[in-house]
Amino acid sequence: MTKLLQNQKQSSLPVIQRKLKQENLNKMKADHPDAYEQKDFEKAVGDDGKFTDVQADKGLPTFWGMLKEVYGEINLNQKVFAKTKKDLGDTCDRPHSVTALITKSASKNDREGLKLVTAIGNLGQEEIFIREGAISGLLAKYDGGHLVGYQILRGQGADQQWNVAPQDTKNNEQSYNNTIEQMLRESRIGTKYEYTVEVKYDQLNFSVDQDQLLNLGILKKIDADKPWEIQLPVRIPFKWEAQAEMLNNGQFGRPTEGDSSYDQYSENMDESNLDYTESDYTARYHLSYSVNRGEDKDYKTESGDLKDTKGVTGVRFSMHQALMSDSAKNKDPIAWKGRERVADYGSVQDGLVAESAGIRKAIEKMYERNRQDFIEFDAMEDADQPEVFDLYPTDVMKQMDDEGHKSFFVQELRNAKIEMEYDELKYANEYYLDSFSMKDDDLKSVQVEKDYWKDIETKMNVKDMSPDLLKECKTMLQRQSRVLRVIINNKRERLTYSKIVKKTRPIYKEKFDRSVKNSIEAHKRLEIIKQKKRKKILEEQILRDFEWNKNNCRRIETLEDYLKGKINLREIDTE
């Protein structure tokens, strides 16, 4: 008490250790996230995709980092922050939004669980404890939830601080996992889509004081030389918004069937019902989809909706999590006075207000991106549809009804090493060829979007734009961006198809035709050997090997089977 009174009389600046960078502390005051550059996420790739945009608060202090900074490590109960101290340290990015470009492959990339993901989920548990204390009946729990999931990206590249936030466990394991993520994971191979996930915070920081920290057992004692009240960065998002937009003629999968996946389904997202002490109300989610780029439809589980996802071009997922309510703080701690009462580490900001403050920057970025897309489309050449060709002509395949001829043809194809060219052309036919049928529609759509662009420009030129008008412009630009992405992607696919065919088709045709010719000649020579009354030992061996190959080839029917090495063939030289 004597020391406390002395501090009141001799006001001094807070004693701060300054192990954290001032620039990271300043981020707590920012009203918009950091926009990452390509170099920041270019290595975060997977077998199925890559990130194209990242917005997050870089190097934001963890609870452990901030409290240690202000009150000193000796005065902290380190057991409370053991996981953070070990696996995250003093800082951890706080995500706001990520966008990824995904092309579904047949990858089965297995995952090794990273401690980083678990540790970020644990930040949610720490936040509940600091803000609420040890609540009786608390049922809300948090996992480290990926914005773009590991199984979507197919690779460890998804395990980034800026791609993980505390997510309600039930939603992480059931609702999010079994709805939109299931639809994306089970997409048809070759499906291309753009996937954007945003998380929103009801406030960016929250306030705590020494009395609260002491009662929770986080501080060992009150320290009158240190700030009475400080702000800590919020880690638990209030809302998750995810949307996937089809970029080609692929097909999304279906949500997992079963009532357990949809316990928390809500069409109206009534936030007043959220309660972290009731298992059915710790969070709510809503799934919707669009067909052929039309209006969104609510997903109805009771009607057996989405059993057939053909034509579904967009999927939306929204999830709201129960909000924390800060414990009451002692606002008048023994007549505490002076600057040391509050550390200058940001302020308790309303996340929605901050969102409005930063939305202008966001729509300007989208506006510029759409403008560049128009320029790119107009500057790009458009490919003419190449001559139609058949990878395996019917007349040739009919000859394969003769099992003897088939065995030589299979052997010749393998010797020609034609598989790579076949795979390239088959993939191009399946996933790029259809883009030519949309060529005329794309040209019409671009003209429509250019007219729509003028309307957006008019709205954006209004002075002192209201928050509602800002949000309207953002929605218009987002919709237009999705349309432009599809149109440009179609044009790119047409160019890619033409390049593949121009480069690979001549090589494939030469190898295929040579294999047909050689197999016919080899079969003729074999027939001559068969007709001989007296055969040499080598010729007898050739006939035995031929029968071996013929019997094995009875089990293969398609050209893919011909090319695969699953059927053992003996090398036959009839020369």
Coordinates of C-alpha atoms in Angstrom, one line a residue:
M1 CA 0.0 0.0 0.0
T2 CA 2.8 2.4 0.8
K3 CA 4.4 1.7 -2.6
L4 CA 1.1 2.3 -4.2
L5 CA 0.5 5.7 -2.6
Q6 CA 4.1 6.7 -3.6
N7 CA 3.3 5.9 -7.2
Q8 CA 0.2 8.1 -7.0
K9 CA 2.2 11.1 -5.9
Q10 CA 5.1 10.4 -8.3
S11 CA 3.5 9.8 -11.6
S12 CA 5.7 7.9 -14.0
L13 CA 5.5 6.2 -17.4
P14 CA 4.6 2.5 -17.4
V15 CA 7.7 0.2 -17.1
I16 CA 7.5 -1.8 -20.3
Q17 CA 10.1 -4.5 -21.3
R18 CA 9.8 -3.8 -25.0
K19 CA 10.5 -7.3 -26.3
L20 CA 7.7 -7.0 -28.7
K21 CA 8.2 -4.8 -31.8
Q22 CA 6.4 -1.4 -31.6
E23 CA 5.0 -2.0 -35.1
N24 CA 3.3 -5.2 -33.9
L25 CA 1.8 -3.4 -30.9
N26 CA 0.6 -0.6 -33.2
K27 CA -1.4 -3.2 -35.2
M28 CA -3.9 -3.3 -32.3
K29 CA -4.9 0.2 -33.2
A30 CA -5.4 -0.5 -36.9
D31 CA -8.8 -0.3 -38.4
H32 CA -7.9 -2.6 -41.3
P33 CA -5.8 -5.8 -41.7
D34 CA -2.4 -6.1 -43.4
A35 CA -2.7 -7.0 -47.1
Y36 CA -0.1 -9.7 -47.7
E37 CA 2.1 -9.6 -50.8
Q38 CA 2.6 -12.6 -53.1
K39 CA 6.0 -13.3 -51.5
D40 CA 4.3 -13.8 -48.1
F41 CA 2.3 -16.8 -49.2
E42 CA 3.7 -18.1 -52.5
K43 CA 5.3 -21.1 -50.8
A44 CA 2.0 -22.0 -49.1
V45 CA 0.8 -24.4 -51.8
G46 CA -0.7 -27.9 -51.9
D47 CA -1.3 -30.6 -54.5
D48 CA -4.7 -29.1 -55.4
G49 CA -4.2 -25.3 -55.1
K50 CA -2.5 -22.1 -54.0
F51 CA -3.4 -18.9 -52.2
T52 CA -4.1 -15.8 -54.3
D53 CA -5.0 -13.3 -51.6
V54 CA -4.3 -13.0 -47.8
Q55 CA -5.4 -10.3 -45.3
A56 CA -4.5 -10.7 -41.7
D57 CA -2.9 -8.8 -38.7
K58 CA 0.8 -9.7 -38.9
G59 CA 2.6 -10.5 -35.8
L60 CA -0.2 -9.6 -33.4
P61 CA 0.8 -10.2 -29.7
T62 CA -0.5 -13.4 -28.1
F63 CA -2.0 -13.1 -24.6
W64 CA 1.2 -14.6 -23.3
G65 CA 3.4 -12.2 -25.2
M66 CA 1.4 -9.1 -24.2
L67 CA 1.0 -9.9 -20.5
K68 CA 4.7 -10.9 -20.3
E69 CA 5.6 -7.6 -22.0
V70 CA 3.6 -5.5 -19.6
Y71 CA 3.8 -7.3 -16.3
G72 CA 6.9 -9.3 -16.5
E73 CA 7.4 -13.0 -16.8
I74 CA 8.2 -13.5 -13.1
N75 CA 4.8 -12.2 -12.1
L76 CA 2.9 -14.5 -14.5
N77 CA 1.5 -17.9 -13.8
Q78 CA 3.1 -19.5 -16.8
K79 CA 1.1 -22.8 -16.6
V80 CA -1.9 -20.9 -18.0
F81 CA -0.1 -20.2 -21.2
A82 CA 2.1 -23.3 -21.4
K83 CA 0.9 -24.3 -24.9
T84 CA 1.1 -20.8 -26.3
K85 CA 4.6 -20.3 -24.9
K86 CA 5.9 -23.6 -26.3
D87 CA 4.2 -23.7 -29.8
L88 CA 3.4 -20.0 -30.7
G89 CA 5.6 -17.7 -28.6
D90 CA 5.0 -14.0 -28.2
T91 CA 3.1 -13.3 -31.5
C92 CA 0.7 -14.9 -33.8
D93 CA -1.1 -13.6 -37.0
R94 CA -4.8 -13.0 -36.7
P95 CA -6.6 -13.8 -40.0
H96 CA -9.3 -11.7 -41.7
S97 CA -9.7 -13.3 -45.1
V98 CA -8.0 -15.7 -47.5
T99 CA -8.6 -16.7 -51.2
A100 CA -7.4 -19.8 -52.9
L101 CA -7.5 -21.1 -56.4
I102 CA -8.2 -24.8 -56.4
T103 CA -8.1 -27.5 -59.1
K104 CA -9.3 -30.9 -57.7
S105 CA -6.9 -33.7 -58.3
A106 CA -6.7 -37.3 -57.3
S107 CA -4.2 -36.5 -54.6
K108 CA -4.4 -38.4 -51.3
N109 CA -1.8 -36.3 -49.6
D110 CA -1.7 -37.5 -45.9
R111 CA -1.3 -35.0 -43.2
E112 CA 0.9 -34.7 -40.2
G113 CA -0.9 -32.7 -37.5
L114 CA 0.9 -29.5 -36.6
K115 CA 1.1 -28.2 -33.0
L116 CA 0.6 -24.7 -34.4
V117 CA -3.0 -25.5 -35.4
T118 CA -3.8 -26.9 -32.0
A119 CA -2.1 -24.0 -30.2
I120 CA -4.2 -21.4 -32.1
G121 CA -7.4 -23.3 -31.1
N122 CA -6.1 -23.1 -27.6
L123 CA -6.0 -19.3 -27.9
G124 CA -9.8 -19.5 -28.0
Q125 CA -9.8 -21.3 -24.6
E126 CA -7.4 -18.7 -23.2
E127 CA -9.6 -15.9 -24.4
I128 CA -12.7 -17.4 -22.7
F129 CA -10.8 -17.8 -19.5
I130 CA -9.3 -14.3 -19.4
R131 CA -12.6 -12.6 -20.4
E132 CA -15.1 -14.8 -18.6
G133 CA -13.2 -16.6 -15.9
A134 CA -13.8 -20.2 -15.0
I135 CA -17.5 -20.4 -16.0
S136 CA -19.7 -23.1 -14.5
G137 CA -21.5 -25.0 -17.4
L138 CA -19.3 -23.7 -20.2
L139 CA -19.8 -25.9 -23.2
A140 CA -18.2 -23.8 -25.9
K141 CA -14.8 -25.3 -27.0
Y142 CA -12.5 -24.3 -29.8
D143 CA -10.3 -26.1 -32.2
G144 CA -7.8 -24.6 -34.6
G145 CA -10.0 -24.1 -37.6
H146 CA -8.5 -23.7 -41.1
L147 CA -10.1 -21.0 -43.2
V148 CA -9.1 -22.9 -46.3
G149 CA -8.9 -26.5 -45.1
Y150 CA -6.0 -28.8 -45.4
Q151 CA -8.0 -31.3 -47.4
I152 CA -9.1 -28.6 -49.8
L153 CA -5.6 -27.3 -50.5
R154 CA -4.2 -30.9 -50.2
G155 CA -1.0 -30.1 -48.4
Q156 CA 0.7 -28.8 -45.3
G157 CA 0.7 -25.3 -46.9
A158 CA -2.7 -24.8 -45.3
D159 CA -1.1 -24.8 -41.8
Q160 CA -0.3 -21.1 -41.7
Q161 CA -1.0 -18.7 -38.8
W162 CA -3.0 -16.4 -41.2
N163 CA -5.1 -19.4 -42.3
V164 CA -6.2 -20.7 -38.8
A165 CA -8.4 -19.2 -36.1
P166 CA -10.3 -20.6 -33.1
Q167 CA -13.4 -22.3 -34.4
D168 CA -16.3 -23.8 -32.4
T169 CA -15.5 -27.5 -32.0
K170 CA -18.9 -28.7 -33.1
N171 CA -18.8 -26.6 -36.2
N172 CA -15.2 -27.5 -37.0
E173 CA -15.9 -31.3 -36.7
Q174 CA -19.5 -31.4 -38.1
S175 CA -21.1 -28.4 -39.7
Y176 CA -18.2 -26.8 -41.5
N177 CA -16.6 -30.1 -42.2
N178 CA -19.7 -31.9 -43.4
T179 CA -21.3 -29.1 -45.6
I180 CA -19.2 -26.8 -47.7
E181 CA -15.8 -28.5 -47.0
Q182 CA -17.4 -31.9 -47.9
M183 CA -18.7 -30.5 -51.1
L184 CA -15.3 -29.1 -52.1
R185 CA -13.3 -32.2 -51.0
E186 CA -15.5 -34.5 -53.0
S187 CA -15.6 -32.4 -56.2
R188 CA -15.1 -34.2 -59.4
I189 CA -11.5 -34.5 -60.5
G190 CA -10.6 -31.5 -62.7
T191 CA -13.1 -29.1 -61.0
K192 CA -11.7 -25.6 -60.7
Y193 CA -13.1 -23.1 -58.3
E194 CA -12.1 -19.9 -56.4
Y195 CA -12.6 -20.2 -52.6
T196 CA -12.8 -17.2 -50.3
V197 CA -13.2 -17.4 -46.5
E198 CA -13.6 -14.3 -44.2
V199 CA -13.7 -14.2 -40.5
K200 CA -15.1 -11.2 -38.6
Y201 CA -14.6 -10.0 -35.1
D202 CA -17.2 -8.2 -33.0
Q203 CA -14.4 -6.1 -31.5
L204 CA -10.7 -6.1 -32.2
N205 CA -9.4 -5.8 -28.6
F206 CA -10.8 -6.3 -25.2
S207 CA -9.8 -4.7 -21.9
V208 CA -8.5 -6.4 -18.7
D209 CA -7.2 -5.1 -15.4
Q210 CA -4.8 -6.3 -12.7
D211 CA -7.6 -7.2 -10.3
Q212 CA -9.2 -9.4 -12.8
L213 CA -5.9 -11.1 -13.7
L214 CA -5.1 -11.6 -10.1
N215 CA -8.5 -13.2 -9.3
L216 CA -8.0 -15.6 -12.2
G217 CA -4.6 -16.7 -11.0
I218 CA -2.8 -15.2 -14.0
L219 CA -1.0 -12.6 -12.1
K220 CA 0.7 -13.5 -8.8
K221 CA 0.4 -10.1 -7.3
I222 CA -0.7 -6.5 -8.0
D223 CA 2.1 -4.4 -9.3
A224 CA 1.7 -0.7 -8.8
D225 CA 4.6 0.1 -11.1
K226 CA 2.8 -1.4 -14.0
P227 CA -0.4 -0.3 -15.9
W228 CA -3.6 -1.1 -14.1
E229 CA -5.6 -1.8 -17.3
I230 CA -4.5 -3.0 -20.8
Q231 CA -6.0 -4.2 -24.0
L232 CA -5.5 -7.6 -25.5
P233 CA -6.2 -8.7 -29.1
V234 CA -9.5 -10.6 -29.6
R235 CA -8.8 -14.1 -31.2
I236 CA -12.2 -15.7 -31.4
P237 CA -14.0 -14.6 -34.6
F238 CA -17.7 -13.9 -34.3
K239 CA -18.5 -14.8 -37.9
W240 CA -17.1 -17.2 -40.6
E241 CA -18.2 -16.5 -44.2
A242 CA -17.1 -18.9 -46.9
Q243 CA -17.9 -19.0 -50.6
A244 CA -16.8 -21.2 -53.5
E245 CA -17.3 -20.1 -57.1
M246 CA -17.0 -22.6 -60.0
L247 CA -14.6 -21.6 -62.7
N248 CA -15.1 -24.4 -65.2
N249 CA -17.6 -27.1 -66.0
G250 CA -16.7 -29.2 -63.0
Q251 CA -19.0 -30.5 -60.3
F252 CA -19.1 -30.1 -56.5
G253 CA -19.7 -33.1 -54.2
R254 CA -22.7 -33.5 -51.9
P255 CA -22.9 -32.6 -48.2
T256 CA -22.6 -35.5 -45.8
E257 CA -26.0 -37.1 -45.1
G258 CA -27.1 -37.5 -41.4
D259 CA -28.9 -35.3 -38.9
S260 CA -25.8 -35.1 -36.6
S261 CA -24.1 -32.8 -39.2
Y262 CA -26.9 -30.3 -39.1
D263 CA -27.8 -29.9 -35.4
Q264 CA -27.1 -26.2 -35.5
Y265 CA -28.7 -25.4 -38.8
S266 CA -30.4 -22.0 -38.9
E267 CA -31.9 -20.1 -41.8
N268 CA -32.2 -16.8 -40.1
M269 CA -28.9 -16.9 -38.1
D270 CA -30.7 -15.6 -35.0
E271 CA -27.7 -14.4 -33.0
S272 CA -29.8 -13.8 -29.9
N273 CA -30.1 -17.5 -29.4
L274 CA -26.4 -18.1 -29.2
D275 CA -25.3 -19.3 -25.7
Y276 CA -22.0 -21.0 -24.9
T277 CA -23.6 -22.8 -21.9
E278 CA -26.0 -24.7 -24.1
S279 CA -24.7 -27.4 -26.5
D280 CA -27.2 -26.7 -29.3
Y281 CA -26.6 -23.0 -29.2
T282 CA -22.8 -22.4 -29.0
A283 CA -22.9 -21.6 -32.7
R284 CA -25.2 -21.5 -35.8
Y285 CA -24.6 -22.1 -39.4
H286 CA -26.3 -21.6 -42.7
L287 CA -25.6 -23.3 -46.1
S288 CA -26.9 -22.0 -49.5
Y289 CA -26.0 -22.6 -53.1
S290 CA -26.6 -21.3 -56.6
V291 CA -27.4 -23.1 -59.8
N292 CA -26.0 -21.9 -63.1
R293 CA -24.9 -18.7 -61.4
G294 CA -28.5 -17.8 -60.5
E295 CA -29.9 -16.6 -57.1
D296 CA -28.8 -18.3 -53.9
K297 CA -31.1 -21.0 -52.5
D298 CA -31.2 -22.1 -48.9
Y299 CA -30.1 -25.7 -48.3
K300 CA -33.0 -27.8 -46.9
T301 CA -32.0 -31.0 -45.2
E302 CA -35.5 -32.3 -44.8
S303 CA -36.2 -32.2 -48.5
G304 CA -33.1 -34.3 -49.4
D305 CA -31.7 -31.3 -51.1
L306 CA -28.4 -31.4 -53.2
K307 CA -28.5 -35.2 -53.9
D308 CA -27.5 -34.1 -57.4
T309 CA -25.1 -31.2 -57.5
K310 CA -24.9 -31.0 -61.3
G311 CA -25.2 -27.4 -62.3
V312 CA -24.3 -26.0 -58.9
T313 CA -21.9 -23.2 -59.6
G314 CA -21.7 -21.5 -56.1
V315 CA -21.7 -22.6 -52.5
R316 CA -22.0 -20.3 -49.5
F317 CA -21.5 -21.1 -45.8
S318 CA -22.0 -18.7 -42.8
M319 CA -21.3 -19.6 -39.2
H320 CA -21.8 -17.4 -36.1
Q321 CA -20.1 -18.3 -32.8
A322 CA -21.2 -17.3 -29.3
L323 CA -19.8 -14.0 -28.1
M324 CA -17.8 -13.5 -24.9
S325 CA -19.0 -11.0 -22.4
D326 CA -16.1 -9.4 -20.4
S327 CA -16.0 -9.8 -16.7
A328 CA -16.7 -6.7 -14.6
K329 CA -13.5 -4.8 -14.0
N330 CA -12.7 -2.6 -11.0
K331 CA -13.0 0.8 -12.5
D332 CA -11.7 2.7 -9.5
P333 CA -8.8 0.8 -8.0
I334 CA -7.9 2.6 -4.8
A335 CA -8.0 6.0 -6.5
W336 CA -5.4 5.0 -9.0
K337 CA -4.2 8.0 -11.1
G338 CA -1.8 8.9 -13.8
R339 CA -0.8 7.5 -17.2
E340 CA 0.2 4.2 -15.8
R341 CA -3.4 3.3 -15.3
V342 CA -3.8 2.4 -19.0
A343 CA -1.1 1.1 -21.3
D344 CA -1.2 2.7 -24.8
Y345 CA -1.6 -0.7 -26.6
G346 CA -4.6 0.0 -28.8
S347 CA -8.2 0.5 -27.7
V348 CA -11.3 -1.6 -27.3
Q349 CA -12.5 -1.3 -30.9
D350 CA -15.8 -2.4 -32.3
G351 CA -15.0 -4.8 -35.1
L352 CA -18.1 -3.8 -37.1
V353 CA -17.1 -0.1 -36.9
A354 CA -13.6 -1.0 -37.9
E355 CA -15.0 -3.0 -40.8
S356 CA -16.9 0.0 -42.0
A357 CA -13.8 2.2 -41.7
G358 CA -11.7 -0.2 -43.8
I359 CA -14.4 -1.1 -46.4
R360 CA -13.5 1.8 -48.6
K361 CA -10.0 0.5 -49.0
A362 CA -11.4 -3.0 -49.7
I363 CA -13.8 -1.9 -52.5
E364 CA -11.1 0.3 -54.1
K365 CA -8.9 -2.8 -54.3
M366 CA -11.7 -4.9 -55.8
Y367 CA -12.5 -2.0 -58.2
E368 CA -8.9 -1.9 -59.5
R369 CA -8.8 -5.7 -59.8
N370 CA -12.0 -5.8 -61.9
R371 CA -10.7 -3.0 -64.0
Q372 CA -7.5 -5.0 -64.7
D373 CA -9.6 -8.0 -65.5
F374 CA -11.4 -6.1 -68.2
I375 CA -8.1 -5.0 -69.6
E376 CA -6.7 -8.5 -69.4
F377 CA -9.7 -10.0 -71.2
D378 CA -9.6 -7.5 -74.0
A379 CA -5.8 -8.0 -74.5
M380 CA -5.9 -11.8 -74.5
E381 CA -6.1 -13.6 -77.8
D382 CA -9.0 -16.1 -78.1
A383 CA -8.3 -19.5 -79.6
D384 CA -10.2 -21.0 -82.5
Q385 CA -11.6 -24.5 -81.8
P386 CA -9.1 -27.0 -83.2
E387 CA -10.0 -29.9 -85.5
V388 CA -11.9 -32.6 -83.7
F389 CA -9.8 -35.8 -83.2
D390 CA -10.3 -39.2 -81.6
L391 CA -7.7 -40.5 -79.2
Y392 CA -8.5 -44.1 -80.0
P393 CA -10.2 -44.4 -83.5
T394 CA -13.1 -46.8 -83.6
D395 CA -11.7 -48.8 -86.6
V396 CA -8.4 -49.4 -84.8
M397 CA -10.1 -50.5 -81.5
K398 CA -12.3 -52.9 -83.4
Q399 CA -9.2 -54.7 -84.6
M400 CA -8.4 -55.3 -80.9
D401 CA -11.2 -57.8 -80.7
D402 CA -8.6 -60.2 -82.0
E403 CA -6.7 -61.0 -78.8
G404 CA -3.6 -62.0 -80.7
H405 CA -3.4 -58.6 -82.4
K406 CA -4.3 -56.8 -79.1
S407 CA -1.3 -58.4 -77.3
F408 CA 1.1 -57.0 -79.9
F409 CA -0.6 -53.6 -79.9
V410 CA -0.4 -53.2 -76.2
Q411 CA 3.3 -54.1 -76.3
E412 CA 4.0 -51.6 -79.1
L413 CA 2.1 -48.8 -77.2
R414 CA 4.2 -49.4 -74.1
N415 CA 7.4 -49.5 -76.1
A416 CA 6.5 -46.1 -77.7
K417 CA 6.0 -44.6 -74.2
I418 CA 2.9 -42.9 -75.3
E419 CA 1.2 -42.6 -71.9
M420 CA 2.3 -39.0 -71.1
E421 CA 0.9 -37.6 -74.4
Y422 CA -2.3 -39.7 -73.9
D423 CA -2.9 -38.3 -70.4
E424 CA -2.3 -34.7 -71.5
L425 CA -4.7 -34.9 -74.4
K426 CA -7.3 -36.8 -72.4
Y427 CA -7.2 -34.3 -69.6
A428 CA -7.4 -31.4 -72.1
N429 CA -10.5 -33.0 -73.8
E430 CA -12.3 -33.6 -70.5
Y431 CA -11.6 -30.3 -68.8
Y432 CA -10.8 -27.6 -71.4
L433 CA -12.7 -28.5 -74.5
D434 CA -16.2 -27.5 -73.2
S435 CA -14.9 -23.9 -72.8
F436 CA -15.3 -23.4 -76.6
S437 CA -19.0 -23.9 -76.3
M438 CA -19.1 -20.8 -74.0
K439 CA -17.2 -18.5 -76.3
D440 CA -20.1 -16.5 -77.6
D441 CA -21.8 -16.3 -74.2
D442 CA -18.5 -15.0 -72.7
L443 CA -18.4 -12.1 -75.2
K444 CA -22.0 -11.2 -74.4
S445 CA -21.3 -11.4 -70.7
V446 CA -18.3 -9.1 -70.9
Q447 CA -20.4 -6.4 -72.6
V448 CA -23.1 -6.8 -69.9
E449 CA -20.5 -6.4 -67.2
K450 CA -19.0 -3.3 -68.9
D451 CA -22.5 -1.7 -68.7
Y452 CA -22.8 -2.8 -65.1
W453 CA -19.3 -1.3 -64.4
K454 CA -20.7 2.2 -65.3
D455 CA -23.3 1.8 -62.6
I456 CA -20.7 0.8 -60.1
E457 CA -18.6 3.9 -61.0
T458 CA -21.5 6.2 -60.5
K459 CA -22.2 4.9 -57.0
M460 CA -18.5 5.0 -56.0
N461 CA -18.2 8.7 -57.1
V462 CA -20.9 9.7 -54.6
K463 CA -19.3 12.0 -52.0
D464 CA -19.5 10.9 -48.3
M465 CA -20.7 7.4 -49.1
S466 CA -22.9 5.9 -46.4
P467 CA -22.0 2.6 -44.8
D468 CA -25.0 1.0 -46.6
L469 CA -23.8 2.3 -50.0
L470 CA -20.3 1.1 -49.3
K471 CA -21.6 -2.4 -48.6
E472 CA -23.8 -2.2 -51.7
C473 CA -20.7 -1.4 -53.9
K474 CA -18.7 -4.2 -52.2
T475 CA -21.5 -6.7 -53.0
M476 CA -21.7 -5.5 -56.6
L477 CA -18.0 -5.7 -57.1
Q478 CA -17.8 -9.1 -55.6
R479 CA -20.5 -10.4 -57.9
Q480 CA -18.9 -8.9 -60.9
S481 CA -15.5 -10.3 -59.9
R482 CA -16.9 -13.8 -59.8
V483 CA -18.4 -13.4 -63.3
L484 CA -15.1 -12.0 -64.7
R485 CA -13.1 -14.8 -63.1
V486 CA -15.2 -17.4 -64.9
I487 CA -15.1 -15.6 -68.2
I488 CA -11.3 -15.1 -68.1
N489 CA -10.8 -18.6 -66.9
N490 CA -12.8 -19.9 -69.9
K491 CA -10.6 -17.9 -72.3
R492 CA -7.4 -19.2 -70.6
E493 CA -8.7 -22.8 -70.9
R494 CA -9.3 -22.3 -74.6
L495 CA -5.8 -21.0 -75.1
T496 CA -4.4 -23.8 -73.0
Y497 CA -6.3 -26.4 -74.9
S498 CA -5.0 -25.1 -78.2
K499 CA -1.4 -25.1 -77.0
I500 CA -1.6 -28.6 -75.7
V501 CA -3.2 -30.0 -78.9
K502 CA -0.7 -28.1 -81.1
K503 CA 2.3 -29.4 -79.2
T504 CA 1.2 -32.9 -78.1
R505 CA -1.2 -34.1 -80.8
P506 CA 1.4 -34.6 -83.6
I507 CA 3.7 -36.6 -81.2
Y508 CA 0.8 -38.7 -80.0
K509 CA -0.5 -39.4 -83.5
E510 CA 2.9 -40.4 -84.8
K511 CA 3.5 -42.8 -81.8
F512 CA -0.1 -44.2 -82.1
D513 CA 0.0 -44.8 -85.9
R514 CA 3.5 -46.4 -85.6
S515 CA 2.3 -48.7 -82.9
V516 CA -0.7 -49.8 -85.0
K517 CA 1.5 -50.4 -88.0
N518 CA 4.2 -52.3 -86.1
S519 CA 1.6 -54.5 -84.3
I520 CA 0.0 -55.5 -87.5
E521 CA 3.3 -56.4 -89.1
A522 CA 4.4 -58.3 -85.9
H523 CA 1.1 -60.3 -86.0
K524 CA 1.6 -61.2 -89.6
R525 CA 5.1 -62.5 -88.9
L526 CA 3.7 -64.6 -86.1
E527 CA 1.2 -66.1 -88.4
I528 CA 4.0 -67.1 -90.7
I529 CA 5.8 -68.8 -87.8
K530 CA 2.7 -70.7 -86.8
Q531 CA 2.4 -72.1 -90.4
K532 CA 5.9 -73.6 -90.3
K533 CA 5.9 -77.4 -90.0
R534 CA 9.3 -77.4 -88.4
K535 CA 10.0 -74.7 -86.0
K536 CA 13.3 -73.5 -84.4
I537 CA 13.7 -73.5 -80.6
L538 CA 13.5 -69.7 -80.6
E539 CA 10.3 -69.8 -82.6
E540 CA 8.7 -72.3 -80.2
Q541 CA 9.6 -69.8 -77.4
I542 CA 8.0 -66.9 -79.3
L543 CA 4.8 -68.9 -79.7
R544 CA 4.7 -69.8 -75.9
D545 CA 5.4 -66.1 -75.0
F546 CA 2.6 -65.0 -77.4
E547 CA 0.1 -67.3 -75.7
W548 CA 1.1 -66.0 -72.3
N549 CA 0.6 -62.4 -73.5
K550 CA -2.7 -63.2 -75.2
N551 CA -4.1 -64.8 -72.1
N552 CA -3.1 -61.9 -69.9
C553 CA -4.5 -59.3 -72.4
R554 CA -8.0 -60.9 -72.1
R555 CA -8.3 -59.1 -68.8
I556 CA -7.8 -55.6 -70.2
E557 CA -10.4 -53.7 -72.3
T558 CA -9.7 -49.9 -72.4
L559 CA -6.8 -47.9 -73.8
E560 CA -5.9 -46.9 -70.2
D561 CA -5.6 -50.6 -69.4
Y562 CA -3.3 -51.0 -72.4
L563 CA -0.9 -48.4 -71.1
K564 CA -0.7 -49.4 -67.5
G565 CA 1.9 -51.8 -66.4
K566 CA -0.4 -53.9 -64.2
I567 CA -0.4 -56.7 -66.8
N568 CA 2.9 -58.4 -67.2
L569 CA 3.9 -59.0 -70.9
R570 CA 6.8 -60.9 -72.2
E571 CA 8.9 -59.1 -74.8
I572 CA 8.4 -60.7 -78.2
D573 CA 10.7 -60.1 -81.2
T574 CA 9.3 -61.6 -84.4
E575 CA 11.9 -60.0 -86.6

